Short mmCIF file of C-alpha atoms in Angstrom, two decimals:
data_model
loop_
_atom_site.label_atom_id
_atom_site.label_comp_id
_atom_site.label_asym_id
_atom_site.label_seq_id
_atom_site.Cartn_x
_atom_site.Cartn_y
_atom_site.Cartn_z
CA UNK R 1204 106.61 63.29 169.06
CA UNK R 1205 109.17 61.20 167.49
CA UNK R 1206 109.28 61.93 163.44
CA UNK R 1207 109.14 58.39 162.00
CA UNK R 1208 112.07 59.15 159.13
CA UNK R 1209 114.52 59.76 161.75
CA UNK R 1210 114.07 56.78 164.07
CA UNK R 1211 116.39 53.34 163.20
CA UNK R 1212 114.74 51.01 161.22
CA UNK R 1213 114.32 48.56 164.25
CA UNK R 1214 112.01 51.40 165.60
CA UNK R 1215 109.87 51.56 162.50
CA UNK R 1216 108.27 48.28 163.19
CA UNK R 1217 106.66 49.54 166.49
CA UNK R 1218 104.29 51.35 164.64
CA UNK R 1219 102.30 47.09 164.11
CA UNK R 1220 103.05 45.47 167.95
CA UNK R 1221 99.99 43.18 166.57
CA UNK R 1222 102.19 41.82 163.76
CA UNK R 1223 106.16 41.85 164.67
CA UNK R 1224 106.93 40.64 168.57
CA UNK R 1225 110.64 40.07 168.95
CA UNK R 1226 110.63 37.68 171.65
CA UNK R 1227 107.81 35.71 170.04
CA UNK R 1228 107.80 35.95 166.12
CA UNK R 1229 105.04 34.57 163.80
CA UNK R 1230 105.53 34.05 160.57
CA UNK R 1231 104.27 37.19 158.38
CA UNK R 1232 102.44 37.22 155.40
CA UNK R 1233 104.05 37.08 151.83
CA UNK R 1234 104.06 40.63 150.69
CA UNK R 1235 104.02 42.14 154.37
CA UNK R 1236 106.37 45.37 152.97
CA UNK R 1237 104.28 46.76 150.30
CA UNK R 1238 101.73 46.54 153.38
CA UNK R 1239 103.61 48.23 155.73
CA UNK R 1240 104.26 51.15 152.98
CA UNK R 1241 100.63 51.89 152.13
CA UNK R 1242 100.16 52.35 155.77
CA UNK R 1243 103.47 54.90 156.16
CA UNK R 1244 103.49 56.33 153.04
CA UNK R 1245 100.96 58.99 154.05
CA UNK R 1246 103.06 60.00 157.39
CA UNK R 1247 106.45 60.15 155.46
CA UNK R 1248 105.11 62.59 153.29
CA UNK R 1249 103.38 64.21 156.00
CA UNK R 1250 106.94 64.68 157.78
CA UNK R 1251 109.06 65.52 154.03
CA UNK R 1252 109.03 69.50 154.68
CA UNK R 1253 110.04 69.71 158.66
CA UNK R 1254 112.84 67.61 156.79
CA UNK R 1255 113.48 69.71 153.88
CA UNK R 1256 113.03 66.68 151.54
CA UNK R 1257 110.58 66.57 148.78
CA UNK R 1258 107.26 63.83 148.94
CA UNK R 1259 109.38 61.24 146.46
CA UNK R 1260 112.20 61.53 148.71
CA UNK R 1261 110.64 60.81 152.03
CA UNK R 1262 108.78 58.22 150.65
CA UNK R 1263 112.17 56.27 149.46
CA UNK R 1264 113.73 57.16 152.79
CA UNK R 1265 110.54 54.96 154.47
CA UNK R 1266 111.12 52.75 152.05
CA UNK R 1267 115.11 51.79 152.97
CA UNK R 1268 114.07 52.29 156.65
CA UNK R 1269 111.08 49.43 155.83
CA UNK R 1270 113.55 47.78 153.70
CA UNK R 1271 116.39 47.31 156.47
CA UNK R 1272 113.88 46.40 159.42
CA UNK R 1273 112.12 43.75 157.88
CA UNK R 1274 115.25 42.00 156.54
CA UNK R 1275 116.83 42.14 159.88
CA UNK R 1276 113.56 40.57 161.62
CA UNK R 1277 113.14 37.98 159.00
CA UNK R 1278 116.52 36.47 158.69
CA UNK R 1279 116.99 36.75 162.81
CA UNK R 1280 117.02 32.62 164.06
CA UNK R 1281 114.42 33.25 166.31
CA UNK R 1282 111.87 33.86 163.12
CA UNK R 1283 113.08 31.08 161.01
CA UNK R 1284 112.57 28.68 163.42
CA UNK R 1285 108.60 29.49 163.45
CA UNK R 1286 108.61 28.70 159.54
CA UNK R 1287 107.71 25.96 160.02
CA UNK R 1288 104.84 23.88 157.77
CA UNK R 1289 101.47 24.65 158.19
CA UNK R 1290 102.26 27.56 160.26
CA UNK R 1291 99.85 30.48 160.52
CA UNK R 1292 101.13 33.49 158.82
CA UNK R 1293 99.76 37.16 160.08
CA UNK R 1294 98.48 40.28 158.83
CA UNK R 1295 99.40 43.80 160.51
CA UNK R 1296 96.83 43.41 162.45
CA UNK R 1297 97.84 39.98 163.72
CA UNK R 1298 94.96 38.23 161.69
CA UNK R 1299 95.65 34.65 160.31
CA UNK R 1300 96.22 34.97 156.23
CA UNK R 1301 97.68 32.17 155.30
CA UNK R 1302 99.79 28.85 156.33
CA UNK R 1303 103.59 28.35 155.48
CA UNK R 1304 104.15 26.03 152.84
CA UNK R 1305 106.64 22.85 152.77
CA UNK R 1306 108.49 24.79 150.29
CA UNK R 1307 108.69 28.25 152.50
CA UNK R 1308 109.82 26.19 155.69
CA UNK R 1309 112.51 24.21 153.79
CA UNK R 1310 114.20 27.33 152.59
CA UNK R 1311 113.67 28.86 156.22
CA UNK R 1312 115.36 25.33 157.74
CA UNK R 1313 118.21 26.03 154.91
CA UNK R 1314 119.31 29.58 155.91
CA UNK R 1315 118.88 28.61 159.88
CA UNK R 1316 121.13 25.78 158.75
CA UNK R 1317 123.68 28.11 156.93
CA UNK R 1318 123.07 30.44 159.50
CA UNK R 1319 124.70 28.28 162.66
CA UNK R 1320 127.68 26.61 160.21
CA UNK R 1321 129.04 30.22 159.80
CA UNK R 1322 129.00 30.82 163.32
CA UNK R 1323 130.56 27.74 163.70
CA UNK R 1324 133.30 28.03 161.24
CA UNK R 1325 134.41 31.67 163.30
CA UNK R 1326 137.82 31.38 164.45
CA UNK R 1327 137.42 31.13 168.16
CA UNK R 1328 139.55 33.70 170.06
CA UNK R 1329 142.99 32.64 171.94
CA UNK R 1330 142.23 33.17 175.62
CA UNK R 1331 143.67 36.01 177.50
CA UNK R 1332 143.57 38.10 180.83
CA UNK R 1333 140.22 40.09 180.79
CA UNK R 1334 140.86 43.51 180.89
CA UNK R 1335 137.84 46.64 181.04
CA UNK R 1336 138.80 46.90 176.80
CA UNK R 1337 137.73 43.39 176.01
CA UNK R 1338 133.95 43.89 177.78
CA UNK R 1339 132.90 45.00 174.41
CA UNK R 1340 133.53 42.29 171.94
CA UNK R 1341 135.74 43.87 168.57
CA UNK R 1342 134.32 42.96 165.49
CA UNK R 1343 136.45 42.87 162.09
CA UNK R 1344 136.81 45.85 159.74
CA UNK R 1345 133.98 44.22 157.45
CA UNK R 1346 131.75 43.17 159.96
CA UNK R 1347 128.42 44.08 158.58
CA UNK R 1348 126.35 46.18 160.30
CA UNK R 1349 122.65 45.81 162.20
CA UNK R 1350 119.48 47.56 161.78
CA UNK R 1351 120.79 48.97 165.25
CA UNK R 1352 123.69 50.42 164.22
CA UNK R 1353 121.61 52.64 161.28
CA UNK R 1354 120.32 56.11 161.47
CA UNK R 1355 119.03 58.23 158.77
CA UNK R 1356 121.41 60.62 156.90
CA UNK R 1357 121.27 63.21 153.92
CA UNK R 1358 124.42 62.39 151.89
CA UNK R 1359 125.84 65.64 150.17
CA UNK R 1360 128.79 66.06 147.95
CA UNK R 1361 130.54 69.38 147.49
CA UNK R 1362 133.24 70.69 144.55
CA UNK R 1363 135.43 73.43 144.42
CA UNK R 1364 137.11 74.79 141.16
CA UNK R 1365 138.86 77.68 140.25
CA UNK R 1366 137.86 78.32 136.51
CA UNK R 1367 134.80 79.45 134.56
CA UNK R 1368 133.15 76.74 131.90
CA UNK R 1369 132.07 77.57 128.78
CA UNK R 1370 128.04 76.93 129.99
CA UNK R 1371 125.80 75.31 128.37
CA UNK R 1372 121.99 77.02 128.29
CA UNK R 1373 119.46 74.51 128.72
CA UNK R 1374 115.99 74.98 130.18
CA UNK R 1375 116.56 74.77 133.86
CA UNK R 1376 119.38 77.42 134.01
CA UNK R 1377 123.28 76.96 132.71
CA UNK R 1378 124.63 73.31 132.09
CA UNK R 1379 128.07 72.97 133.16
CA UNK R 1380 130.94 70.10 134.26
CA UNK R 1381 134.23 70.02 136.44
CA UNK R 1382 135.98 66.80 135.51
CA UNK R 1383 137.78 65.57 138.91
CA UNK R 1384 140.37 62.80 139.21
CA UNK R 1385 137.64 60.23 139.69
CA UNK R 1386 134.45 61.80 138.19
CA UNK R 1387 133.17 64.19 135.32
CA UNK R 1388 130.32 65.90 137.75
CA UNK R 1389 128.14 67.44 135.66
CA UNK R 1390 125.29 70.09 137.53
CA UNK R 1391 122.49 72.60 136.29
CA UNK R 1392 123.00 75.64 138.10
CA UNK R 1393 119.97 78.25 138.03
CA UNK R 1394 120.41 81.60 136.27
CA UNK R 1395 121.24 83.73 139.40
CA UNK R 1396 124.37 80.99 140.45
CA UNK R 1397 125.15 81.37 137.24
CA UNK R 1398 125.88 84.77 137.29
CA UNK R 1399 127.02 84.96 140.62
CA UNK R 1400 130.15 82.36 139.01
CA UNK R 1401 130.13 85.42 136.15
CA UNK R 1402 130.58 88.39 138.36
CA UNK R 1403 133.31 86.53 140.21
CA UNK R 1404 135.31 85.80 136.44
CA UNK R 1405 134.82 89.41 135.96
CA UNK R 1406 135.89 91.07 139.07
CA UNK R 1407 138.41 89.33 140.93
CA UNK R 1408 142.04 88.11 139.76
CA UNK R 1409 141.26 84.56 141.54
CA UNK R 1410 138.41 83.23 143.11
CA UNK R 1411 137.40 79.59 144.37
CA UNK R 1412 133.73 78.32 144.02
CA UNK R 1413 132.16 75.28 146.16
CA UNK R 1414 129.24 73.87 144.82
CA UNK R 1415 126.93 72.00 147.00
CA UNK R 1416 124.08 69.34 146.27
CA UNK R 1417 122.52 66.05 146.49
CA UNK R 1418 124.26 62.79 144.70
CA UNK R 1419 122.19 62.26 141.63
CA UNK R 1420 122.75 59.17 138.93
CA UNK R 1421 125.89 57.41 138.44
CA UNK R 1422 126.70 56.31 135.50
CA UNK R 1423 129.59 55.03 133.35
CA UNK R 1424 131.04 56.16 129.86
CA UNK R 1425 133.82 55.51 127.40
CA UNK R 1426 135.54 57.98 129.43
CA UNK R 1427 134.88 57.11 132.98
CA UNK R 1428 132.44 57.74 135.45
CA UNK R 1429 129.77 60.72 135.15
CA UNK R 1430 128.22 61.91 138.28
CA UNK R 1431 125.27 64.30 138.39
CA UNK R 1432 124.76 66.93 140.76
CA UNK R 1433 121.17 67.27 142.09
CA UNK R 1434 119.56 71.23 143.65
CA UNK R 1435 123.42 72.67 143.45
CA UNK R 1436 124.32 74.99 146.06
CA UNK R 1437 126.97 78.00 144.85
CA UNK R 1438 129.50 79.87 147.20
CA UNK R 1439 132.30 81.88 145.63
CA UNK R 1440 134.99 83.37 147.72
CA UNK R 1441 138.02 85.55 146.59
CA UNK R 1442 141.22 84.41 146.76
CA UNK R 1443 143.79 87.26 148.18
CA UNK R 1444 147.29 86.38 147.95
CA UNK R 1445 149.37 86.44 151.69
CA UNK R 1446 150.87 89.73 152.18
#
């Protein structure tokens, strides 16, 4: 069976063929996401371990994946065209909730209008001789992508350096930084890392450690950016000179 965190966010909405039809789109009721999570919530965390993330995590993984997919229906022409007034909204279930309101099918007539003037404004292409390159059109560099063109990732970021800190003990394990030419990256490592870093200081001439984790908070300070390192990984190799 298909795990639901690794499918594209198009997929997602599958799970509620009674709400979202793609070739014939009813206007959804106001608030449709946080009813869409209460019903997924449960299976994301049900599928966090086979994907070695934690419950909070797989729940804000459903949540991007809900997040993308509903955007991408909603805005698609098709949909804002059935905004219109007095329109039945649906439930997941495909039960009638509510009506669309002058208001909600005047802003839906304003992005289908704003919609069809950018198309229209594209430069159109000079002709040429068709050729078996130009069956696929080629978008721009910034072209922004589709809820097709997604899949779900884990982003890591990994650091190498060649010198022991001065570490700080706090209560998680030993608190240390390695200031890059972008970043300060500042990780926790656990005792045992810790000391593996140690035995490496004491025992080999020159040695090179990379440091593996998750992309924690961002943030910026008087003295540039500060980027935390999240469940650090630690390697250390020696480095032999080349006889």
């Amino acid at each position: 069976m298909t795990s639901v965190l690794t499918q594209p966010p198009a997929a997602v909405l599958k799970q509620f063929p009674a709400c979202f039809d793609l070739s014939n789109p009813r206007p959804l009721k106001v608030g449709i996401r946080k009813d869409v999570m209460q019903l997924l919530r449960p299976v994301a965390e049900a599928e966090a371990e086979q994907h070695g993330l934690s419950g909070k995590e797989a729940q804000m993984q459903m949540e991007r994946l809900v997040k993308l997919a509903l955007s991408h229906y909603c805005t698609r022409p098709h949909y804002l065209r059935a905004l219109v007034a007095g329109a039945e909204r649906i439930d997941l279930t495909g039960q009638v909730v509510a009506l669309v309101t002058a208001e909600a099918a005047a802003l839906a007539q304003a992005q289908l209008l704003q919609s069809t003037n950018q198309q229209q404004d594209k430069p159109q292409p000079a002709p040429s001789r068709p050729s078996a390159a130009a069956a696929q059109a080629v978008l721009p560099d910034n072209a922004p992508l589709t809820a097709e063109n997604i899949v779900t990732g884990r982003l890591e970021l990994t650091i190498k350096f060649s010198a022991l800190p001065q570490a700080m003990p706090v209560k998680a394990g030993m608190k240390i930084g390695v200031q890059t030419d972008s970043a300060l990256v500042v990780m926790t490592l656990p005792n045992k890392a810790w000391q593996k870093l140690a035995k490496a200081q004491a025992e080999w001439p020159s040695w090179v450690a990379a440091v593996t984790g998750k992309l924690g908070a961002q943030v910026m300070s008087p003295d540039g950016a500060i980027v935390m390192l999240e469940s650090p990984a630690v390697q250390v190799f020696e480095k032999k000179g080349k006889v």
